[in-house]
């Protein structure tokens, strides 16, 4: 549904100064898939969406969306997609229902189709009480839901969401995700989204693309990225330092363990797959008479994956957005 090959995008910032927002981005998104684009500030996430939605021409490479080439036919691309960008959306003085119907007419859809689609979206996105209100009177979360409905009125097969939940409180973020999941079940919409909330990518995306300095540095399911790049962090307490040292030897020899360190009576390690590596390890320790007294198994996060891949934290982005939201 989305195909991106060696995409590059260069912006001129001063007379002879350029920024390569995208250097070499390649990926595909299949029909009905939800893929999350993660990366720190300035990684190239929004630029990727802007190229794919025909708003910015790429400097090199190829991309097509719903079978349409973004360079040869950007207008055709825009006709086939919904795009909810950062801070775009409905005009302020218009009523919500007027905006939704105008969007359908702008796409040249028959009135009866627009009426039916708007009614369905109003139900799915919980907009019934807001229809007669001017857009300017809505809260941030309500506004976001209207923006998403606007993106979906033309029933696009592909939806691009640029940080759809930024600025929402946890309750409204959860509600919005219920809506997005509902939309996917109803319309089988293909969705590419950017988010700074790693747990959203974890929970809702079938696949995660990690982008850094304009390149895709990882493309897989969240579970596989964590297993292959980080593994579980395991911490085991023993009766004393001697037992811990003995246990550490056995841990080092066991399959699927790495980075084994001993601190006092505690052995720390990484296990490639906690659920498969730890049970036989515990049995082996028990058998040699150095059973663990306490074990803590920590799930890695996508931030751990990014840290492992780049030596930097993705969390910088959260801080950036907290500050941006506080300043707004
Ligand atoms: N119109 C533009 N002109 C010049 N430089 C730009 C333009 N748009 C983006 N850039 C630069 O391209 C790089 C990638 O920006 P982009 O907005 O794609 O990052 P992002 O990953 O979406 O970041 P954020 O998480 O902060 O939204 C940055 O260095 C940015 O300053």
mmCIF file with all atom_site columns, C-alpha atoms in Angstrom, residues 31-222:
data_model
loop_
_atom_site.group_PDB
_atom_site.id
_atom_site.type_symbol
_atom_site.label_atom_id
_atom_site.label_alt_id
_atom_site.label_comp_id
_atom_site.label_asym_id
_atom_site.label_entity_id
_atom_site.label_seq_id
_atom_site.pdbx_PDB_ins_code
_atom_site.Cartn_x
_atom_site.Cartn_y
_atom_site.Cartn_z
_atom_site.occupancy
_atom_site.B_iso_or_equiv
_atom_site.pdbx_formal_charge
_atom_site.auth_seq_id
_atom_site.auth_comp_id
_atom_site.auth_asym_id
_atom_site.auth_atom_id
_atom_site.pdbx_PDB_model_num
ATOM 1   C CA . UNK A 1 31  ? -2.642  -3.180 3.234   1.00 0.00 ? 31  UNK A CA 1
ATOM 2   C CA . UNK A 1 32  ? -4.392  -2.808 6.600   1.00 0.00 ? 32  UNK A CA 1
ATOM 3   C CA . UNK A 1 33  ? -1.109  -2.543 8.509   1.00 0.00 ? 33  UNK A CA 1
ATOM 4   C CA . UNK A 1 34  ? -0.460  0.061  11.198  1.00 0.00 ? 34  UNK A CA 1
ATOM 5   C CA . UNK A 1 35  ? 3.194   1.044  11.231  1.00 0.00 ? 35  UNK A CA 1
ATOM 6   C CA . UNK A 1 36  ? 4.753   3.508  13.668  1.00 0.00 ? 36  UNK A CA 1
ATOM 7   C CA . UNK A 1 37  ? 7.636   5.737  12.693  1.00 0.00 ? 37  UNK A CA 1
ATOM 8   C CA . UNK A 1 38  ? 9.792   6.460  15.733  1.00 0.00 ? 38  UNK A CA 1
ATOM 9   C CA . UNK A 1 39  ? 12.831  8.652  16.090  1.00 0.00 ? 39  UNK A CA 1
ATOM 10  C CA . UNK A 1 40  ? 14.201  11.591 18.045  1.00 0.00 ? 40  UNK A CA 1
ATOM 11  C CA . UNK A 1 41  ? 13.492  15.229 17.144  1.00 0.00 ? 41  UNK A CA 1
ATOM 12  C CA . UNK A 1 42  ? 14.743  16.096 13.701  1.00 0.00 ? 42  UNK A CA 1
ATOM 13  C CA . UNK A 1 43  ? 15.128  12.433 12.651  1.00 0.00 ? 43  UNK A CA 1
ATOM 14  C CA . UNK A 1 44  ? 12.991  12.931 9.529   1.00 0.00 ? 44  UNK A CA 1
ATOM 15  C CA . UNK A 1 45  ? 9.612   11.513 10.575  1.00 0.00 ? 45  UNK A CA 1
ATOM 16  C CA . UNK A 1 46  ? 7.428   14.468 9.546   1.00 0.00 ? 46  UNK A CA 1
ATOM 17  C CA . UNK A 1 47  ? 9.423   14.937 6.341   1.00 0.00 ? 47  UNK A CA 1
ATOM 18  C CA . UNK A 1 48  ? 8.746   11.299 5.437   1.00 0.00 ? 48  UNK A CA 1
ATOM 19  C CA . UNK A 1 49  ? 5.008   11.876 5.905   1.00 0.00 ? 49  UNK A CA 1
ATOM 20  C CA . UNK A 1 50  ? 5.121   15.158 3.991   1.00 0.00 ? 50  UNK A CA 1
ATOM 21  C CA . UNK A 1 51  ? 6.858   13.492 1.034   1.00 0.00 ? 51  UNK A CA 1
ATOM 22  C CA . UNK A 1 52  ? 4.419   10.569 1.086   1.00 0.00 ? 52  UNK A CA 1
ATOM 23  C CA . UNK A 1 53  ? 1.418   12.889 1.175   1.00 0.00 ? 53  UNK A CA 1
ATOM 24  C CA . UNK A 1 54  ? 2.678   14.807 -1.866  1.00 0.00 ? 54  UNK A CA 1
ATOM 25  C CA . UNK A 1 55  ? 3.321   18.017 0.093   1.00 0.00 ? 55  UNK A CA 1
ATOM 26  C CA . UNK A 1 56  ? 7.089   18.043 -0.412  1.00 0.00 ? 56  UNK A CA 1
ATOM 27  C CA . UNK A 1 57  ? 8.879   16.595 -3.453  1.00 0.00 ? 57  UNK A CA 1
ATOM 28  C CA . UNK A 1 58  ? 11.707  14.179 -2.669  1.00 0.00 ? 58  UNK A CA 1
ATOM 29  C CA . UNK A 1 59  ? 15.209  14.993 -3.918  1.00 0.00 ? 59  UNK A CA 1
ATOM 30  C CA . UNK A 1 60  ? 15.932  11.374 -4.814  1.00 0.00 ? 60  UNK A CA 1
ATOM 31  C CA . UNK A 1 61  ? 14.400  7.908  -4.672  1.00 0.00 ? 61  UNK A CA 1
ATOM 32  C CA . UNK A 1 62  ? 10.874  6.706  -5.353  1.00 0.00 ? 62  UNK A CA 1
ATOM 33  C CA . UNK A 1 63  ? 7.670   6.380  -3.363  1.00 0.00 ? 63  UNK A CA 1
ATOM 34  C CA . UNK A 1 64  ? 4.160   5.298  -4.154  1.00 0.00 ? 64  UNK A CA 1
ATOM 35  C CA . UNK A 1 65  ? 1.014   5.356  -2.044  1.00 0.00 ? 65  UNK A CA 1
ATOM 36  C CA . UNK A 1 66  ? -2.067  3.304  -2.909  1.00 0.00 ? 66  UNK A CA 1
ATOM 37  C CA . UNK A 1 67  ? -0.498  2.540  -6.294  1.00 0.00 ? 67  UNK A CA 1
ATOM 38  C CA . UNK A 1 68  ? 0.166   6.209  -7.139  1.00 0.00 ? 68  UNK A CA 1
ATOM 39  C CA . UNK A 1 69  ? 3.629   7.709  -7.552  1.00 0.00 ? 69  UNK A CA 1
ATOM 40  C CA . UNK A 1 70  ? 4.147   10.681 -5.219  1.00 0.00 ? 70  UNK A CA 1
ATOM 41  C CA . UNK A 1 71  ? 6.272   12.612 -7.743  1.00 0.00 ? 71  UNK A CA 1
ATOM 42  C CA . UNK A 1 72  ? 4.375   11.851 -10.935 1.00 0.00 ? 72  UNK A CA 1
ATOM 43  C CA . UNK A 1 73  ? 0.935   12.406 -9.435  1.00 0.00 ? 73  UNK A CA 1
ATOM 44  C CA . UNK A 1 74  ? 0.936   14.185 -6.035  1.00 0.00 ? 74  UNK A CA 1
ATOM 45  C CA . UNK A 1 75  ? -2.665  15.327 -6.550  1.00 0.00 ? 75  UNK A CA 1
ATOM 46  C CA . UNK A 1 76  ? -3.707  11.729 -7.202  1.00 0.00 ? 76  UNK A CA 1
ATOM 47  C CA . UNK A 1 77  ? -1.940  10.704 -3.987  1.00 0.00 ? 77  UNK A CA 1
ATOM 48  C CA . UNK A 1 78  ? -3.767  13.380 -1.986  1.00 0.00 ? 78  UNK A CA 1
ATOM 49  C CA . UNK A 1 79  ? -7.080  12.132 -3.390  1.00 0.00 ? 79  UNK A CA 1
ATOM 50  C CA . UNK A 1 80  ? -6.356  8.640  -2.056  1.00 0.00 ? 80  UNK A CA 1
ATOM 51  C CA . UNK A 1 81  ? -5.147  9.487  1.427   1.00 0.00 ? 81  UNK A CA 1
ATOM 52  C CA . UNK A 1 82  ? -6.127  11.116 4.692   1.00 0.00 ? 82  UNK A CA 1
ATOM 53  C CA . UNK A 1 83  ? -3.511  13.226 6.457   1.00 0.00 ? 83  UNK A CA 1
ATOM 54  C CA . UNK A 1 84  ? -3.732  14.490 9.991   1.00 0.00 ? 84  UNK A CA 1
ATOM 55  C CA . UNK A 1 85  ? -0.701  16.693 10.424  1.00 0.00 ? 85  UNK A CA 1
ATOM 56  C CA . UNK A 1 86  ? 0.624   18.515 13.463  1.00 0.00 ? 86  UNK A CA 1
ATOM 57  C CA . UNK A 1 87  ? -1.663  21.413 14.254  1.00 0.00 ? 87  UNK A CA 1
ATOM 58  C CA . UNK A 1 88  ? -3.567  21.393 10.962  1.00 0.00 ? 88  UNK A CA 1
ATOM 59  C CA . UNK A 1 89  ? -7.277  20.788 10.752  1.00 0.00 ? 89  UNK A CA 1
ATOM 60  C CA . UNK A 1 90  ? -10.602 22.445 10.712  1.00 0.00 ? 90  UNK A CA 1
ATOM 61  C CA . UNK A 1 91  ? -11.244 26.173 10.273  1.00 0.00 ? 91  UNK A CA 1
ATOM 62  C CA . UNK A 1 92  ? -12.067 27.973 13.496  1.00 0.00 ? 92  UNK A CA 1
ATOM 63  C CA . UNK A 1 93  ? -15.447 29.600 12.921  1.00 0.00 ? 93  UNK A CA 1
ATOM 64  C CA . UNK A 1 94  ? -17.085 26.695 11.079  1.00 0.00 ? 94  UNK A CA 1
ATOM 65  C CA . UNK A 1 95  ? -19.441 24.283 12.810  1.00 0.00 ? 95  UNK A CA 1
ATOM 66  C CA . UNK A 1 96  ? -18.121 20.746 13.083  1.00 0.00 ? 96  UNK A CA 1
ATOM 67  C CA . UNK A 1 97  ? -20.877 19.239 10.895  1.00 0.00 ? 97  UNK A CA 1
ATOM 68  C CA . UNK A 1 98  ? -20.367 21.915 8.198   1.00 0.00 ? 98  UNK A CA 1
ATOM 69  C CA . UNK A 1 99  ? -16.641 21.181 8.143   1.00 0.00 ? 99  UNK A CA 1
ATOM 70  C CA . UNK A 1 100 ? -17.203 17.439 7.793   1.00 0.00 ? 100 UNK A CA 1
ATOM 71  C CA . UNK A 1 101 ? -19.690 17.800 4.934   1.00 0.00 ? 101 UNK A CA 1
ATOM 72  C CA . UNK A 1 102 ? -17.546 20.442 3.171   1.00 0.00 ? 102 UNK A CA 1
ATOM 73  C CA . UNK A 1 103 ? -14.628 18.014 3.276   1.00 0.00 ? 103 UNK A CA 1
ATOM 74  C CA . UNK A 1 104 ? -16.683 15.365 1.459   1.00 0.00 ? 104 UNK A CA 1
ATOM 75  C CA . UNK A 1 105 ? -17.816 17.874 -1.177  1.00 0.00 ? 105 UNK A CA 1
ATOM 76  C CA . UNK A 1 106 ? -14.219 19.065 -1.670  1.00 0.00 ? 106 UNK A CA 1
ATOM 77  C CA . UNK A 1 107 ? -13.392 15.488 -2.677  1.00 0.00 ? 107 UNK A CA 1
ATOM 78  C CA . UNK A 1 108 ? -16.322 15.501 -5.123  1.00 0.00 ? 108 UNK A CA 1
ATOM 79  C CA . UNK A 1 109 ? -18.182 12.706 -3.326  1.00 0.00 ? 109 UNK A CA 1
ATOM 80  C CA . UNK A 1 110 ? -21.963 12.302 -3.823  1.00 0.00 ? 110 UNK A CA 1
ATOM 81  C CA . UNK A 1 111 ? -23.992 13.988 -1.027  1.00 0.00 ? 111 UNK A CA 1
ATOM 82  C CA . UNK A 1 112 ? -25.659 10.745 0.057   1.00 0.00 ? 112 UNK A CA 1
ATOM 83  C CA . UNK A 1 113 ? -22.259 9.017  0.423   1.00 0.00 ? 113 UNK A CA 1
ATOM 84  C CA . UNK A 1 114 ? -20.923 11.946 2.456   1.00 0.00 ? 114 UNK A CA 1
ATOM 85  C CA . UNK A 1 115 ? -23.983 11.864 4.734   1.00 0.00 ? 115 UNK A CA 1
ATOM 86  C CA . UNK A 1 116 ? -23.577 8.135  5.366   1.00 0.00 ? 116 UNK A CA 1
ATOM 87  C CA . UNK A 1 117 ? -19.804 8.346  5.985   1.00 0.00 ? 117 UNK A CA 1
ATOM 88  C CA . UNK A 1 118 ? -20.123 11.378 8.273   1.00 0.00 ? 118 UNK A CA 1
ATOM 89  C CA . UNK A 1 119 ? -22.829 9.595  10.290  1.00 0.00 ? 119 UNK A CA 1
ATOM 90  C CA . UNK A 1 120 ? -20.595 6.546  10.674  1.00 0.00 ? 120 UNK A CA 1
ATOM 91  C CA . UNK A 1 121 ? -17.545 8.587  11.696  1.00 0.00 ? 121 UNK A CA 1
ATOM 92  C CA . UNK A 1 122 ? -19.586 10.652 14.148  1.00 0.00 ? 122 UNK A CA 1
ATOM 93  C CA . UNK A 1 123 ? -20.570 7.398  15.861  1.00 0.00 ? 123 UNK A CA 1
ATOM 94  C CA . UNK A 1 124 ? -17.075 5.922  15.805  1.00 0.00 ? 124 UNK A CA 1
ATOM 95  C CA . UNK A 1 125 ? -15.311 9.058  16.985  1.00 0.00 ? 125 UNK A CA 1
ATOM 96  C CA . UNK A 1 126 ? -17.915 10.109 19.510  1.00 0.00 ? 126 UNK A CA 1
ATOM 97  C CA . UNK A 1 127 ? -18.648 13.466 17.870  1.00 0.00 ? 127 UNK A CA 1
ATOM 98  C CA . UNK A 1 128 ? -22.450 13.512 18.276  1.00 0.00 ? 128 UNK A CA 1
ATOM 99  C CA . UNK A 1 129 ? -22.507 16.207 20.966  1.00 0.00 ? 129 UNK A CA 1
ATOM 100 C CA . UNK A 1 130 ? -20.044 18.414 19.108  1.00 0.00 ? 130 UNK A CA 1
ATOM 101 C CA . UNK A 1 131 ? -21.660 18.671 15.674  1.00 0.00 ? 131 UNK A CA 1
ATOM 102 C CA . UNK A 1 132 ? -23.287 22.080 16.061  1.00 0.00 ? 132 UNK A CA 1
ATOM 103 C CA . UNK A 1 133 ? -20.365 23.685 17.873  1.00 0.00 ? 133 UNK A CA 1
ATOM 104 C CA . UNK A 1 134 ? -17.859 25.970 16.174  1.00 0.00 ? 134 UNK A CA 1
ATOM 105 C CA . UNK A 1 135 ? -14.455 24.312 15.918  1.00 0.00 ? 135 UNK A CA 1
ATOM 106 C CA . UNK A 1 136 ? -12.788 27.111 17.927  1.00 0.00 ? 136 UNK A CA 1
ATOM 107 C CA . UNK A 1 137 ? -14.832 26.122 21.008  1.00 0.00 ? 137 UNK A CA 1
ATOM 108 C CA . UNK A 1 138 ? -13.484 22.540 21.132  1.00 0.00 ? 138 UNK A CA 1
ATOM 109 C CA . UNK A 1 139 ? -10.859 21.210 23.527  1.00 0.00 ? 139 UNK A CA 1
ATOM 110 C CA . UNK A 1 140 ? -7.569  19.883 22.157  1.00 0.00 ? 140 UNK A CA 1
ATOM 111 C CA . UNK A 1 141 ? -8.751  16.268 22.320  1.00 0.00 ? 141 UNK A CA 1
ATOM 112 C CA . UNK A 1 142 ? -12.107 17.028 20.691  1.00 0.00 ? 142 UNK A CA 1
ATOM 113 C CA . UNK A 1 143 ? -10.306 18.984 17.987  1.00 0.00 ? 143 UNK A CA 1
ATOM 114 C CA . UNK A 1 144 ? -7.983  16.083 17.338  1.00 0.00 ? 144 UNK A CA 1
ATOM 115 C CA . UNK A 1 145 ? -10.968 13.742 16.885  1.00 0.00 ? 145 UNK A CA 1
ATOM 116 C CA . UNK A 1 146 ? -12.526 16.193 14.424  1.00 0.00 ? 146 UNK A CA 1
ATOM 117 C CA . UNK A 1 147 ? -9.202  16.393 12.543  1.00 0.00 ? 147 UNK A CA 1
ATOM 118 C CA . UNK A 1 148 ? -9.129  12.609 12.289  1.00 0.00 ? 148 UNK A CA 1
ATOM 119 C CA . UNK A 1 149 ? -12.753 12.501 11.093  1.00 0.00 ? 149 UNK A CA 1
ATOM 120 C CA . UNK A 1 150 ? -11.857 15.118 8.454   1.00 0.00 ? 150 UNK A CA 1
ATOM 121 C CA . UNK A 1 151 ? -8.980  12.933 7.322   1.00 0.00 ? 151 UNK A CA 1
ATOM 122 C CA . UNK A 1 152 ? -11.356 9.974  7.022   1.00 0.00 ? 152 UNK A CA 1
ATOM 123 C CA . UNK A 1 153 ? -14.423 11.512 5.356   1.00 0.00 ? 153 UNK A CA 1
ATOM 124 C CA . UNK A 1 154 ? -13.138 10.585 1.876   1.00 0.00 ? 154 UNK A CA 1
ATOM 125 C CA . UNK A 1 155 ? -12.734 6.990  3.175   1.00 0.00 ? 155 UNK A CA 1
ATOM 126 C CA . UNK A 1 156 ? -9.081  6.915  2.226   1.00 0.00 ? 156 UNK A CA 1
ATOM 127 C CA . UNK A 1 157 ? -7.445  3.504  1.988   1.00 0.00 ? 157 UNK A CA 1
ATOM 128 C CA . UNK A 1 158 ? -4.332  5.073  3.586   1.00 0.00 ? 158 UNK A CA 1
ATOM 129 C CA . UNK A 1 159 ? -4.180  7.381  6.580   1.00 0.00 ? 159 UNK A CA 1
ATOM 130 C CA . UNK A 1 160 ? -1.127  9.340  7.733   1.00 0.00 ? 160 UNK A CA 1
ATOM 131 C CA . UNK A 1 161 ? -1.184  10.519 11.330  1.00 0.00 ? 161 UNK A CA 1
ATOM 132 C CA . UNK A 1 162 ? 1.567   12.874 12.488  1.00 0.00 ? 162 UNK A CA 1
ATOM 133 C CA . UNK A 1 163 ? 1.677   12.677 16.290  1.00 0.00 ? 163 UNK A CA 1
ATOM 134 C CA . UNK A 1 164 ? -2.083  12.189 16.633  1.00 0.00 ? 164 UNK A CA 1
ATOM 135 C CA . UNK A 1 165 ? -2.073  12.098 20.433  1.00 0.00 ? 165 UNK A CA 1
ATOM 136 C CA . UNK A 1 166 ? 0.451   14.831 21.251  1.00 0.00 ? 166 UNK A CA 1
ATOM 137 C CA . UNK A 1 167 ? -1.139  17.323 23.613  1.00 0.00 ? 167 UNK A CA 1
ATOM 138 C CA . UNK A 1 168 ? -3.830  14.930 24.867  1.00 0.00 ? 168 UNK A CA 1
ATOM 139 C CA . UNK A 1 169 ? -4.151  13.801 28.472  1.00 0.00 ? 169 UNK A CA 1
ATOM 140 C CA . UNK A 1 170 ? -3.805  10.041 29.163  1.00 0.00 ? 170 UNK A CA 1
ATOM 141 C CA . UNK A 1 171 ? -7.579  9.520  29.264  1.00 0.00 ? 171 UNK A CA 1
ATOM 142 C CA . UNK A 1 172 ? -8.143  11.158 25.900  1.00 0.00 ? 172 UNK A CA 1
ATOM 143 C CA . UNK A 1 173 ? -5.122  9.435  24.413  1.00 0.00 ? 173 UNK A CA 1
ATOM 144 C CA . UNK A 1 174 ? -6.624  6.085  25.410  1.00 0.00 ? 174 UNK A CA 1
ATOM 145 C CA . UNK A 1 175 ? -10.011 7.099  24.004  1.00 0.00 ? 175 UNK A CA 1
ATOM 146 C CA . UNK A 1 176 ? -8.473  8.224  20.733  1.00 0.00 ? 176 UNK A CA 1
ATOM 147 C CA . UNK A 1 177 ? -6.683  4.903  20.390  1.00 0.00 ? 177 UNK A CA 1
ATOM 148 C CA . UNK A 1 178 ? -9.958  3.057  20.927  1.00 0.00 ? 178 UNK A CA 1
ATOM 149 C CA . UNK A 1 179 ? -11.313 5.098  18.032  1.00 0.00 ? 179 UNK A CA 1
ATOM 150 C CA . UNK A 1 180 ? -8.314  4.468  15.781  1.00 0.00 ? 180 UNK A CA 1
ATOM 151 C CA . UNK A 1 181 ? -8.458  0.725  16.499  1.00 0.00 ? 181 UNK A CA 1
ATOM 152 C CA . UNK A 1 182 ? -12.201 0.799  15.780  1.00 0.00 ? 182 UNK A CA 1
ATOM 153 C CA . UNK A 1 183 ? -11.600 2.567  12.463  1.00 0.00 ? 183 UNK A CA 1
ATOM 154 C CA . UNK A 1 184 ? -9.092  -0.078 11.465  1.00 0.00 ? 184 UNK A CA 1
ATOM 155 C CA . UNK A 1 185 ? -11.549 -2.862 12.263  1.00 0.00 ? 185 UNK A CA 1
ATOM 156 C CA . UNK A 1 186 ? -14.310 -1.126 10.289  1.00 0.00 ? 186 UNK A CA 1
ATOM 157 C CA . UNK A 1 187 ? -12.429 0.180  7.248   1.00 0.00 ? 187 UNK A CA 1
ATOM 158 C CA . UNK A 1 188 ? -9.195  -1.902 7.222   1.00 0.00 ? 188 UNK A CA 1
ATOM 159 C CA . UNK A 1 189 ? -7.372  1.418  6.818   1.00 0.00 ? 189 UNK A CA 1
ATOM 160 C CA . UNK A 1 190 ? -3.609  1.307  6.277   1.00 0.00 ? 190 UNK A CA 1
ATOM 161 C CA . UNK A 1 191 ? -2.020  3.683  8.782   1.00 0.00 ? 191 UNK A CA 1
ATOM 162 C CA . UNK A 1 192 ? 1.458   5.180  9.014   1.00 0.00 ? 192 UNK A CA 1
ATOM 163 C CA . UNK A 1 193 ? 1.894   7.279  12.123  1.00 0.00 ? 193 UNK A CA 1
ATOM 164 C CA . UNK A 1 194 ? 4.585   9.145  13.966  1.00 0.00 ? 194 UNK A CA 1
ATOM 165 C CA . UNK A 1 195 ? 4.544   9.293  17.726  1.00 0.00 ? 195 UNK A CA 1
ATOM 166 C CA . UNK A 1 196 ? 6.827   10.194 20.580  1.00 0.00 ? 196 UNK A CA 1
ATOM 167 C CA . UNK A 1 197 ? 4.878   7.885  22.892  1.00 0.00 ? 197 UNK A CA 1
ATOM 168 C CA . UNK A 1 198 ? 6.769   4.605  22.670  1.00 0.00 ? 198 UNK A CA 1
ATOM 169 C CA . UNK A 1 199 ? 4.101   2.639  24.510  1.00 0.00 ? 199 UNK A CA 1
ATOM 170 C CA . UNK A 1 200 ? 1.605   3.567  21.787  1.00 0.00 ? 200 UNK A CA 1
ATOM 171 C CA . UNK A 1 201 ? 3.859   2.061  19.137  1.00 0.00 ? 201 UNK A CA 1
ATOM 172 C CA . UNK A 1 202 ? 4.306   -0.987 21.356  1.00 0.00 ? 202 UNK A CA 1
ATOM 173 C CA . UNK A 1 203 ? 0.643   -1.553 21.876  1.00 0.00 ? 203 UNK A CA 1
ATOM 174 C CA . UNK A 1 204 ? -0.948  -0.600 18.572  1.00 0.00 ? 204 UNK A CA 1
ATOM 175 C CA . UNK A 1 205 ? 1.586   -0.902 15.758  1.00 0.00 ? 205 UNK A CA 1
ATOM 176 C CA . UNK A 1 206 ? 2.169   -4.169 13.940  1.00 0.00 ? 206 UNK A CA 1
ATOM 177 C CA . UNK A 1 207 ? 5.589   -2.905 12.978  1.00 0.00 ? 207 UNK A CA 1
ATOM 178 C CA . UNK A 1 208 ? 7.968   -0.206 14.141  1.00 0.00 ? 208 UNK A CA 1
ATOM 179 C CA . UNK A 1 209 ? 10.314  1.752  11.880  1.00 0.00 ? 209 UNK A CA 1
ATOM 180 C CA . UNK A 1 210 ? 13.082  3.480  13.777  1.00 0.00 ? 210 UNK A CA 1
ATOM 181 C CA . UNK A 1 211 ? 14.449  6.470  11.890  1.00 0.00 ? 211 UNK A CA 1
ATOM 182 C CA . UNK A 1 212 ? 17.560  8.426  12.834  1.00 0.00 ? 212 UNK A CA 1
ATOM 183 C CA . UNK A 1 213 ? 19.447  11.152 10.924  1.00 0.00 ? 213 UNK A CA 1
ATOM 184 C CA . UNK A 1 214 ? 17.272  10.569 7.869   1.00 0.00 ? 214 UNK A CA 1
ATOM 185 C CA . UNK A 1 215 ? 17.817  6.793  7.680   1.00 0.00 ? 215 UNK A CA 1
ATOM 186 C CA . UNK A 1 216 ? 15.760  3.777  8.741   1.00 0.00 ? 216 UNK A CA 1
ATOM 187 C CA . UNK A 1 217 ? 17.910  1.964  11.282  1.00 0.00 ? 217 UNK A CA 1
ATOM 188 C CA . UNK A 1 218 ? 15.407  -0.722 12.320  1.00 0.00 ? 218 UNK A CA 1
ATOM 189 C CA . UNK A 1 219 ? 12.220  -2.156 10.837  1.00 0.00 ? 219 UNK A CA 1
ATOM 190 C CA . UNK A 1 220 ? 10.471  -4.980 12.655  1.00 0.00 ? 220 UNK A CA 1
ATOM 191 C CA . UNK A 1 221 ? 7.833   -5.881 15.212  1.00 0.00 ? 221 UNK A CA 1
ATOM 192 C CA . UNK A 1 222 ? 8.381   -4.279 18.590  1.00 0.00 ? 222 UNK A CA 1
#
